[in-house]
């Protein structure tokens, strides 16, 4: 790492005193890697059986420290969505929610999708928004791989959400774009780009995002704010100004079970994770709540109902379960989706299960959304089988059924094939092909 920026050094000495030297030493050590078990797909017992014991992240129910090659993007387990590669500190903010369940949640700055994947486990409807178009498509891909069924992905500015969906959510999450002090060990460019002016600009931007987020929170609802930076300007400074401007919000205290893991300051509810105190890259988070009252309803529009019955035939060849939501048509596909918000730019909704054709075809998203043991026809291999790596490169396999089916890795759905005469034609999306040689495992 390059020398730490002088403005950062001064800020940390003011925050931590003599303890700042311990932080500076930690920032010159290698970064810490982590993964999160995808609780939507795999149980804790199955995860342990598949991957063996790994050290647990103490504040994250589903989080593990993961050095080495066990959790890499080219493995069948990753393609099957069994885990999400996520820095340990980034797994902390959602824990402030204390296991509450929400009817309708909005992740306002959602890409690449780590926190959205966590949120999907305990909300009925998830609206995952990313204002940057290219990043929004990355978000779509990650939520599809994780098998998220209850999400609507949008690409809108926060102020557009505030105008279209005021007061409509009982949880809004703002993982604010920040100066990235918690990225110093992972990305040397973050050190080079750092300046006091950049910190000030990020604080202004975060304040504007929070103002829009507040408008989206219904009466009695929650607002979760987080950054991957340490300084007070983008954290306590932004929140103090927010609370002064929004007296109907209050900061909630950090739950007692999480307090041993955080560096607390004089700001009620602020939780700062520092890499010299606990193995992570760093994070700040705070949970706020709006005063109670009546909650407006999100204005939505129903998609056109799915026509015909042909798609159900291919659906039943892939899924052993019936459709889990009403079927609608969206951009040439049959989708099982929550309702669509009015006035927003929707990129994806729910799960696309089949094409709208005279001869419909199942969509890859259908296979990705199925659970272990819920496939109608499957060809299964061990998690490290060479056949899975061949499949992920687009090669054909053998199968003992006819028609559409699913390739599974240790029982977990991976992707589609269409079998005939003992040969299963590969239908894994070409854009997701694995270009890594299995010998690198």
CSV table of C-alpha atoms in Angstrom, one decimal, residues 9-374:
chain,number,residue,atom,x,y,z
A,9,UNK,CA,-4.1,10.2,9.3
A,10,UNK,CA,-5.1,13.4,11.0
A,11,UNK,CA,-8.8,12.5,11.0
A,12,UNK,CA,-8.1,9.1,12.5
A,13,UNK,CA,-5.8,10.5,15.2
A,14,UNK,CA,-8.6,12.8,16.2
A,15,UNK,CA,-11.1,10.0,16.3
A,16,UNK,CA,-8.9,7.3,17.9
A,17,UNK,CA,-6.1,9.0,19.7
A,18,UNK,CA,-3.1,6.8,20.3
A,19,UNK,CA,-5.1,3.8,19.1
A,20,UNK,CA,-4.8,5.2,15.6
A,21,UNK,CA,-1.4,3.7,15.2
A,22,UNK,CA,-2.9,0.2,15.6
A,23,UNK,CA,-5.3,1.1,12.8
A,24,UNK,CA,-2.5,2.3,10.6
A,25,UNK,CA,-0.5,-0.9,11.2
A,26,UNK,CA,-3.6,-3.0,10.4
A,27,UNK,CA,-4.1,-1.2,7.1
A,28,UNK,CA,-0.7,-2.3,5.9
A,29,UNK,CA,-1.6,-6.0,6.4
A,30,UNK,CA,-3.3,-8.2,3.8
A,31,UNK,CA,-7.1,-7.8,3.4
A,32,UNK,CA,-9.5,-10.2,5.0
A,33,UNK,CA,-11.8,-12.3,2.8
A,34,UNK,CA,-15.2,-13.5,3.7
A,35,UNK,CA,-18.3,-15.3,2.3
A,36,UNK,CA,-21.9,-15.4,3.2
A,37,UNK,CA,-23.9,-18.6,3.0
A,38,UNK,CA,-27.0,-18.1,0.9
A,39,UNK,CA,-29.7,-18.9,3.3
A,40,UNK,CA,-32.3,-18.8,0.5
A,41,UNK,CA,-30.8,-22.0,-1.0
A,42,UNK,CA,-28.6,-23.9,1.5
A,43,UNK,CA,-29.0,-24.8,5.2
A,44,UNK,CA,-26.2,-24.3,7.7
A,45,UNK,CA,-25.9,-28.1,8.0
A,46,UNK,CA,-25.7,-28.7,4.2
A,47,UNK,CA,-23.2,-25.8,3.9
A,48,UNK,CA,-20.9,-27.4,6.6
A,49,UNK,CA,-21.2,-30.8,5.0
A,50,UNK,CA,-20.2,-29.4,1.6
A,51,UNK,CA,-17.4,-27.1,2.6
A,52,UNK,CA,-16.2,-28.3,6.0
A,53,UNK,CA,-15.5,-26.1,9.0
A,54,UNK,CA,-14.5,-22.5,8.4
A,55,UNK,CA,-14.1,-19.8,11.0
A,56,UNK,CA,-17.3,-18.0,11.7
A,57,UNK,CA,-17.6,-14.2,11.5
A,58,UNK,CA,-18.7,-13.5,15.1
A,59,UNK,CA,-21.4,-10.9,14.3
A,60,UNK,CA,-22.8,-12.5,11.1
A,61,UNK,CA,-25.1,-15.5,11.4
A,62,UNK,CA,-24.3,-16.8,7.9
A,63,UNK,CA,-20.8,-15.4,7.5
A,64,UNK,CA,-17.4,-17.2,7.3
A,65,UNK,CA,-13.8,-16.1,7.0
A,66,UNK,CA,-12.6,-17.7,3.8
A,67,UNK,CA,-8.9,-17.7,2.8
A,68,UNK,CA,-7.7,-20.0,0.1
A,69,UNK,CA,-9.6,-21.4,-2.9
A,70,UNK,CA,-12.6,-23.0,-1.4
A,71,UNK,CA,-14.9,-20.1,-2.3
A,72,UNK,CA,-14.1,-18.8,-5.8
A,73,UNK,CA,-16.2,-17.5,-8.6
A,74,UNK,CA,-15.3,-20.2,-11.1
A,75,UNK,CA,-16.6,-23.1,-8.9
A,76,UNK,CA,-19.9,-24.9,-9.5
A,77,UNK,CA,-21.0,-24.0,-6.0
A,78,UNK,CA,-20.6,-20.3,-6.8
A,79,UNK,CA,-22.5,-20.7,-10.1
A,80,UNK,CA,-25.2,-22.5,-8.2
A,81,UNK,CA,-25.6,-19.5,-5.8
A,82,UNK,CA,-24.7,-21.3,-2.7
A,83,UNK,CA,-22.6,-18.4,-1.4
A,84,UNK,CA,-21.9,-14.8,-2.0
A,85,UNK,CA,-18.3,-13.5,-1.7
A,86,UNK,CA,-18.7,-10.6,0.7
A,87,UNK,CA,-16.2,-8.7,2.8
A,88,UNK,CA,-16.8,-9.5,6.5
A,89,UNK,CA,-17.5,-5.9,7.5
A,90,UNK,CA,-20.1,-5.6,4.7
A,91,UNK,CA,-22.1,-8.4,6.4
A,92,UNK,CA,-22.6,-6.4,9.6
A,93,UNK,CA,-25.1,-3.6,8.8
A,94,UNK,CA,-28.1,-5.9,8.1
A,95,UNK,CA,-27.5,-7.5,11.6
A,96,UNK,CA,-28.6,-4.2,13.1
A,97,UNK,CA,-32.1,-5.0,12.0
A,98,UNK,CA,-32.3,-7.6,14.7
A,99,UNK,CA,-34.1,-10.3,12.7
A,100,UNK,CA,-37.2,-8.2,12.1
A,101,UNK,CA,-39.3,-9.2,9.2
A,102,UNK,CA,-40.6,-6.6,6.7
A,103,UNK,CA,-43.5,-6.4,4.3
A,104,UNK,CA,-41.8,-4.2,1.8
A,105,UNK,CA,-38.1,-3.2,1.7
A,106,UNK,CA,-36.1,-0.9,-0.6
A,107,UNK,CA,-32.4,-1.2,-1.1
A,108,UNK,CA,-31.7,2.2,-2.6
A,109,UNK,CA,-28.1,1.8,-3.7
A,110,UNK,CA,-28.1,-1.9,-4.2
A,111,UNK,CA,-25.3,-3.0,-6.6
A,112,UNK,CA,-23.6,-5.4,-6.7
A,113,UNK,CA,-26.3,-7.1,-4.5
A,114,UNK,CA,-24.7,-8.4,-1.3
A,115,UNK,CA,-27.0,-6.6,1.1
A,116,UNK,CA,-30.0,-7.2,-1.2
A,117,UNK,CA,-29.3,-10.9,-1.1
A,118,UNK,CA,-29.3,-10.7,2.7
A,119,UNK,CA,-32.5,-8.6,2.8
A,120,UNK,CA,-34.4,-11.0,0.5
A,121,UNK,CA,-34.4,-13.6,3.4
A,122,UNK,CA,-36.6,-11.5,5.7
A,123,UNK,CA,-38.9,-9.4,3.6
A,124,UNK,CA,-42.0,-10.2,1.5
A,125,UNK,CA,-41.2,-7.8,-1.3
A,126,UNK,CA,-37.8,-6.4,-2.1
A,127,UNK,CA,-37.2,-3.4,-4.4
A,128,UNK,CA,-33.5,-3.4,-5.3
A,129,UNK,CA,-32.5,-0.1,-6.9
A,130,UNK,CA,-29.2,0.9,-8.6
A,131,UNK,CA,-29.0,4.4,-10.2
A,132,UNK,CA,-26.0,3.4,-12.5
A,133,UNK,CA,-27.3,1.4,-15.4
A,134,UNK,CA,-24.3,-0.9,-15.9
A,135,UNK,CA,-24.1,-1.7,-12.2
A,136,UNK,CA,-27.9,-2.3,-12.2
A,137,UNK,CA,-27.4,-5.2,-14.7
A,138,UNK,CA,-24.7,-6.7,-12.5
A,139,UNK,CA,-27.3,-6.5,-9.6
A,140,UNK,CA,-29.8,-8.4,-11.8
A,141,UNK,CA,-27.3,-11.1,-12.5
A,142,UNK,CA,-26.3,-11.6,-8.9
A,143,UNK,CA,-29.9,-11.7,-7.6
A,144,UNK,CA,-30.7,-14.3,-10.3
A,145,UNK,CA,-27.7,-16.4,-9.3
A,146,UNK,CA,-28.7,-16.3,-5.7
A,147,UNK,CA,-32.2,-17.5,-6.6
A,148,UNK,CA,-34.0,-14.4,-5.2
A,149,UNK,CA,-37.7,-14.8,-6.0
A,150,UNK,CA,-39.2,-11.7,-4.4
A,151,UNK,CA,-37.2,-8.8,-5.9
A,152,UNK,CA,-38.0,-6.1,-8.4
A,153,UNK,CA,-34.8,-4.5,-9.8
A,154,UNK,CA,-35.1,-0.8,-10.7
A,155,UNK,CA,-32.7,1.8,-12.1
A,156,UNK,CA,-33.7,5.2,-10.7
A,157,UNK,CA,-32.1,8.2,-8.9
A,158,UNK,CA,-33.0,8.3,-5.2
A,159,UNK,CA,-35.0,11.5,-5.8
A,160,UNK,CA,-37.1,9.7,-8.4
A,161,UNK,CA,-38.0,7.1,-5.9
A,162,UNK,CA,-38.9,9.7,-3.3
A,163,UNK,CA,-41.3,11.3,-5.9
A,164,UNK,CA,-42.8,8.0,-7.0
A,165,UNK,CA,-43.0,6.0,-3.8
A,166,UNK,CA,-43.2,8.4,-0.9
A,167,UNK,CA,-43.9,6.7,2.4
A,168,UNK,CA,-44.3,3.2,0.8
A,169,UNK,CA,-41.6,1.1,2.6
A,170,UNK,CA,-41.3,-0.2,6.1
A,171,UNK,CA,-37.5,-0.5,5.5
A,172,UNK,CA,-35.1,1.5,3.4
A,173,UNK,CA,-31.4,0.7,3.2
A,174,UNK,CA,-28.8,3.2,2.1
A,175,UNK,CA,-25.4,1.7,1.6
A,176,UNK,CA,-24.0,5.1,0.6
A,177,UNK,CA,-21.3,5.6,-2.0
A,178,UNK,CA,-18.4,6.9,0.0
A,179,UNK,CA,-14.7,7.8,0.1
A,180,UNK,CA,-13.9,4.1,0.7
A,181,UNK,CA,-11.4,4.2,3.6
A,182,UNK,CA,-12.4,0.6,4.2
A,183,UNK,CA,-11.2,-0.2,0.7
A,184,UNK,CA,-7.6,0.9,1.3
A,185,UNK,CA,-6.2,-2.6,1.8
A,186,UNK,CA,-8.1,-4.1,-1.2
A,187,UNK,CA,-7.8,-1.3,-3.7
A,188,UNK,CA,-4.6,0.8,-3.9
A,189,UNK,CA,-6.5,3.2,-6.2
A,190,UNK,CA,-8.8,4.1,-3.3
A,191,UNK,CA,-5.7,5.5,-1.5
A,192,UNK,CA,-4.6,7.4,-4.5
A,193,UNK,CA,-8.1,8.9,-5.1
A,194,UNK,CA,-8.5,10.0,-1.5
A,195,UNK,CA,-8.6,13.6,-0.5
A,196,UNK,CA,-10.3,15.9,2.1
A,197,UNK,CA,-12.3,17.4,-0.8
A,198,UNK,CA,-13.5,14.0,-1.9
A,199,UNK,CA,-14.6,13.2,1.7
A,200,UNK,CA,-16.6,16.5,1.8
A,201,UNK,CA,-18.2,15.8,-1.6
A,202,UNK,CA,-19.2,12.3,-0.5
A,203,UNK,CA,-20.8,13.7,2.6
A,204,UNK,CA,-22.9,16.1,0.6
A,205,UNK,CA,-24.0,13.3,-1.8
A,206,UNK,CA,-24.8,10.9,1.1
A,207,UNK,CA,-26.9,13.7,2.8
A,208,UNK,CA,-28.9,14.1,-0.4
A,209,UNK,CA,-29.5,10.4,-0.8
A,210,UNK,CA,-30.6,10.1,2.9
A,211,UNK,CA,-33.1,13.0,2.3
A,212,UNK,CA,-34.7,11.0,-0.6
A,213,UNK,CA,-34.6,7.8,1.4
A,214,UNK,CA,-36.4,9.4,4.3
A,215,UNK,CA,-39.3,10.3,2.0
A,216,UNK,CA,-39.6,6.6,1.1
A,217,UNK,CA,-39.9,5.4,4.7
A,218,UNK,CA,-43.4,4.9,5.9
A,219,UNK,CA,-44.6,5.9,9.3
A,220,UNK,CA,-43.0,3.7,11.9
A,221,UNK,CA,-40.6,2.3,9.3
A,222,UNK,CA,-36.8,1.9,9.5
A,223,UNK,CA,-33.9,3.5,7.7
A,224,UNK,CA,-30.5,1.7,7.7
A,225,UNK,CA,-27.5,3.8,6.8
A,226,UNK,CA,-24.1,2.3,6.2
A,227,UNK,CA,-20.7,3.2,4.6
A,228,UNK,CA,-17.4,1.4,4.2
A,229,UNK,CA,-15.5,4.5,5.5
A,230,UNK,CA,-14.3,5.5,8.9
A,231,UNK,CA,-14.4,9.3,9.1
A,232,UNK,CA,-16.9,11.3,11.0
A,233,UNK,CA,-17.9,13.6,8.2
A,234,UNK,CA,-19.6,10.9,6.2
A,235,UNK,CA,-20.9,9.1,9.2
A,236,UNK,CA,-21.8,10.9,12.4
A,237,UNK,CA,-21.7,14.3,10.6
A,238,UNK,CA,-24.2,13.2,7.9
A,239,UNK,CA,-26.5,11.6,10.5
A,240,UNK,CA,-26.5,14.5,12.9
A,241,UNK,CA,-27.5,16.8,10.1
A,242,UNK,CA,-30.1,14.4,9.0
A,243,UNK,CA,-31.7,14.0,12.4
A,244,UNK,CA,-31.8,17.8,12.8
A,245,UNK,CA,-33.6,18.1,9.5
A,246,UNK,CA,-35.9,15.1,10.1
A,247,UNK,CA,-37.0,15.3,13.8
A,248,UNK,CA,-39.5,12.5,13.1
A,249,UNK,CA,-36.6,10.0,12.9
A,250,UNK,CA,-34.4,8.8,15.8
A,251,UNK,CA,-31.3,6.6,16.0
A,252,UNK,CA,-31.8,3.2,17.7
A,253,UNK,CA,-29.1,1.8,20.0
A,254,UNK,CA,-26.8,-1.0,18.9
A,255,UNK,CA,-28.2,-4.3,20.1
A,256,UNK,CA,-26.3,-5.5,23.2
A,257,UNK,CA,-25.0,-8.7,21.5
A,258,UNK,CA,-23.3,-6.6,18.8
A,259,UNK,CA,-21.7,-4.0,21.0
A,260,UNK,CA,-18.5,-6.0,21.8
A,261,UNK,CA,-17.6,-5.9,18.0
A,262,UNK,CA,-17.9,-2.2,17.4
A,263,UNK,CA,-16.1,1.0,18.2
A,264,UNK,CA,-18.7,3.3,19.8
A,265,UNK,CA,-18.5,7.1,19.7
A,266,UNK,CA,-20.7,9.7,21.3
A,267,UNK,CA,-23.3,9.3,18.6
A,268,UNK,CA,-26.2,7.1,19.8
A,269,UNK,CA,-26.6,4.1,17.5
A,270,UNK,CA,-23.5,4.6,15.5
A,271,UNK,CA,-21.5,1.3,15.0
A,272,UNK,CA,-18.0,1.5,13.6
A,273,UNK,CA,-16.0,-1.7,12.7
A,274,UNK,CA,-12.3,-1.1,12.6
A,275,UNK,CA,-9.8,-3.6,11.1
A,276,UNK,CA,-7.4,-3.5,14.1
A,277,UNK,CA,-10.1,-4.5,16.4
A,278,UNK,CA,-11.9,-7.2,14.4
A,279,UNK,CA,-11.0,-9.0,11.2
A,280,UNK,CA,-12.7,-7.0,8.5
A,281,UNK,CA,-12.0,-4.1,6.1
A,282,UNK,CA,-14.1,-1.6,8.0
A,283,UNK,CA,-17.7,-0.4,8.1
A,284,UNK,CA,-20.0,2.1,9.7
A,285,UNK,CA,-23.7,1.5,10.2
A,286,UNK,CA,-26.7,3.1,12.1
A,287,UNK,CA,-30.4,2.1,12.2
A,288,UNK,CA,-33.0,4.8,12.5
A,289,UNK,CA,-36.7,4.6,12.9
A,290,UNK,CA,-39.5,7.0,11.9
A,291,UNK,CA,-42.2,7.9,14.3
A,292,UNK,CA,-45.2,5.6,14.2
A,293,UNK,CA,-48.4,6.4,12.3
A,294,UNK,CA,-50.4,5.4,9.2
A,295,UNK,CA,-48.4,3.8,6.3
A,296,UNK,CA,-49.4,4.6,2.7
A,297,UNK,CA,-49.6,1.9,0.1
A,298,UNK,CA,-47.1,1.6,-2.8
A,299,UNK,CA,-48.7,2.5,-6.0
A,300,UNK,CA,-48.3,-0.5,-8.3
A,301,UNK,CA,-49.6,-1.7,-11.6
A,302,UNK,CA,-50.3,-5.3,-12.5
A,303,UNK,CA,-48.5,-6.8,-15.5
A,304,UNK,CA,-50.6,-8.4,-18.2
A,305,UNK,CA,-51.7,-11.9,-17.2
A,306,UNK,CA,-49.8,-14.8,-18.8
A,307,UNK,CA,-51.6,-16.1,-21.9
A,308,UNK,CA,-52.1,-19.7,-22.8
A,309,UNK,CA,-51.0,-22.8,-21.1
A,310,UNK,CA,-48.0,-23.9,-23.2
A,311,UNK,CA,-45.5,-22.3,-20.8
A,312,UNK,CA,-46.9,-24.5,-18.0
A,313,UNK,CA,-45.8,-27.6,-19.8
A,314,UNK,CA,-42.1,-26.6,-19.9
A,315,UNK,CA,-42.4,-25.2,-16.4
A,316,UNK,CA,-43.5,-28.6,-15.1
A,317,UNK,CA,-40.6,-30.3,-16.8
A,318,UNK,CA,-38.2,-28.2,-14.8
A,319,UNK,CA,-39.9,-27.5,-11.5
A,320,UNK,CA,-41.5,-30.1,-9.2
A,321,UNK,CA,-43.4,-27.2,-7.5
A,322,UNK,CA,-46.3,-25.2,-8.9
A,323,UNK,CA,-45.8,-21.5,-9.7
A,324,UNK,CA,-45.2,-19.6,-6.4
A,325,UNK,CA,-46.7,-16.3,-7.6
A,326,UNK,CA,-49.3,-15.2,-10.2
A,327,UNK,CA,-47.9,-15.5,-13.7
A,328,UNK,CA,-47.6,-12.3,-15.9
A,329,UNK,CA,-46.0,-11.3,-19.2
A,330,UNK,CA,-43.1,-8.9,-19.3
A,331,UNK,CA,-40.9,-8.2,-22.3
A,332,UNK,CA,-41.6,-11.5,-24.0
A,333,UNK,CA,-41.3,-13.7,-20.9
A,334,UNK,CA,-43.5,-15.2,-18.4
A,335,UNK,CA,-42.6,-13.9,-14.9
A,336,UNK,CA,-43.6,-14.8,-11.4
A,337,UNK,CA,-43.3,-11.4,-9.7
A,338,UNK,CA,-44.4,-9.0,-7.1
A,339,UNK,CA,-46.4,-6.1,-8.4
A,340,UNK,CA,-44.6,-3.4,-10.4
A,341,UNK,CA,-44.2,0.1,-8.9
A,342,UNK,CA,-45.7,3.0,-11.0
A,343,UNK,CA,-43.4,5.6,-12.4
A,344,UNK,CA,-40.1,3.7,-12.0
A,345,UNK,CA,-37.7,2.2,-14.5
A,346,UNK,CA,-38.0,-1.6,-13.9
A,347,UNK,CA,-35.2,-3.8,-15.3
A,348,UNK,CA,-36.3,-7.1,-13.9
A,349,UNK,CA,-39.2,-8.5,-11.8
A,350,UNK,CA,-39.4,-11.7,-9.8
A,351,UNK,CA,-38.3,-14.8,-11.8
A,352,UNK,CA,-38.5,-15.1,-15.5
A,353,UNK,CA,-39.7,-18.7,-16.0
A,354,UNK,CA,-40.4,-19.2,-19.7
A,355,UNK,CA,-40.4,-17.4,-23.0
A,356,UNK,CA,-43.6,-16.3,-24.7
A,357,UNK,CA,-43.4,-18.3,-27.9
A,358,UNK,CA,-45.5,-20.9,-29.8
A,359,UNK,CA,-43.0,-23.3,-28.4
A,360,UNK,CA,-42.0,-21.8,-25.1
A,361,UNK,CA,-38.6,-22.5,-23.6
A,362,UNK,CA,-37.8,-22.4,-19.8
A,363,UNK,CA,-35.5,-19.5,-18.7
A,364,UNK,CA,-32.3,-20.0,-16.8
A,365,UNK,CA,-33.7,-17.9,-14.0
A,366,UNK,CA,-36.2,-20.7,-13.3
A,367,UNK,CA,-33.5,-23.2,-12.7
A,368,UNK,CA,-31.6,-20.7,-10.5
A,369,UNK,CA,-34.6,-20.1,-8.4
A,370,UNK,CA,-35.3,-23.8,-7.6
A,371,UNK,CA,-34.3,-25.4,-4.3
A,372,UNK,CA,-32.5,-28.6,-3.7
A,373,UNK,CA,-34.8,-31.6,-4.4
A,374,UNK,CA,-37.4,-29.4,-6.1
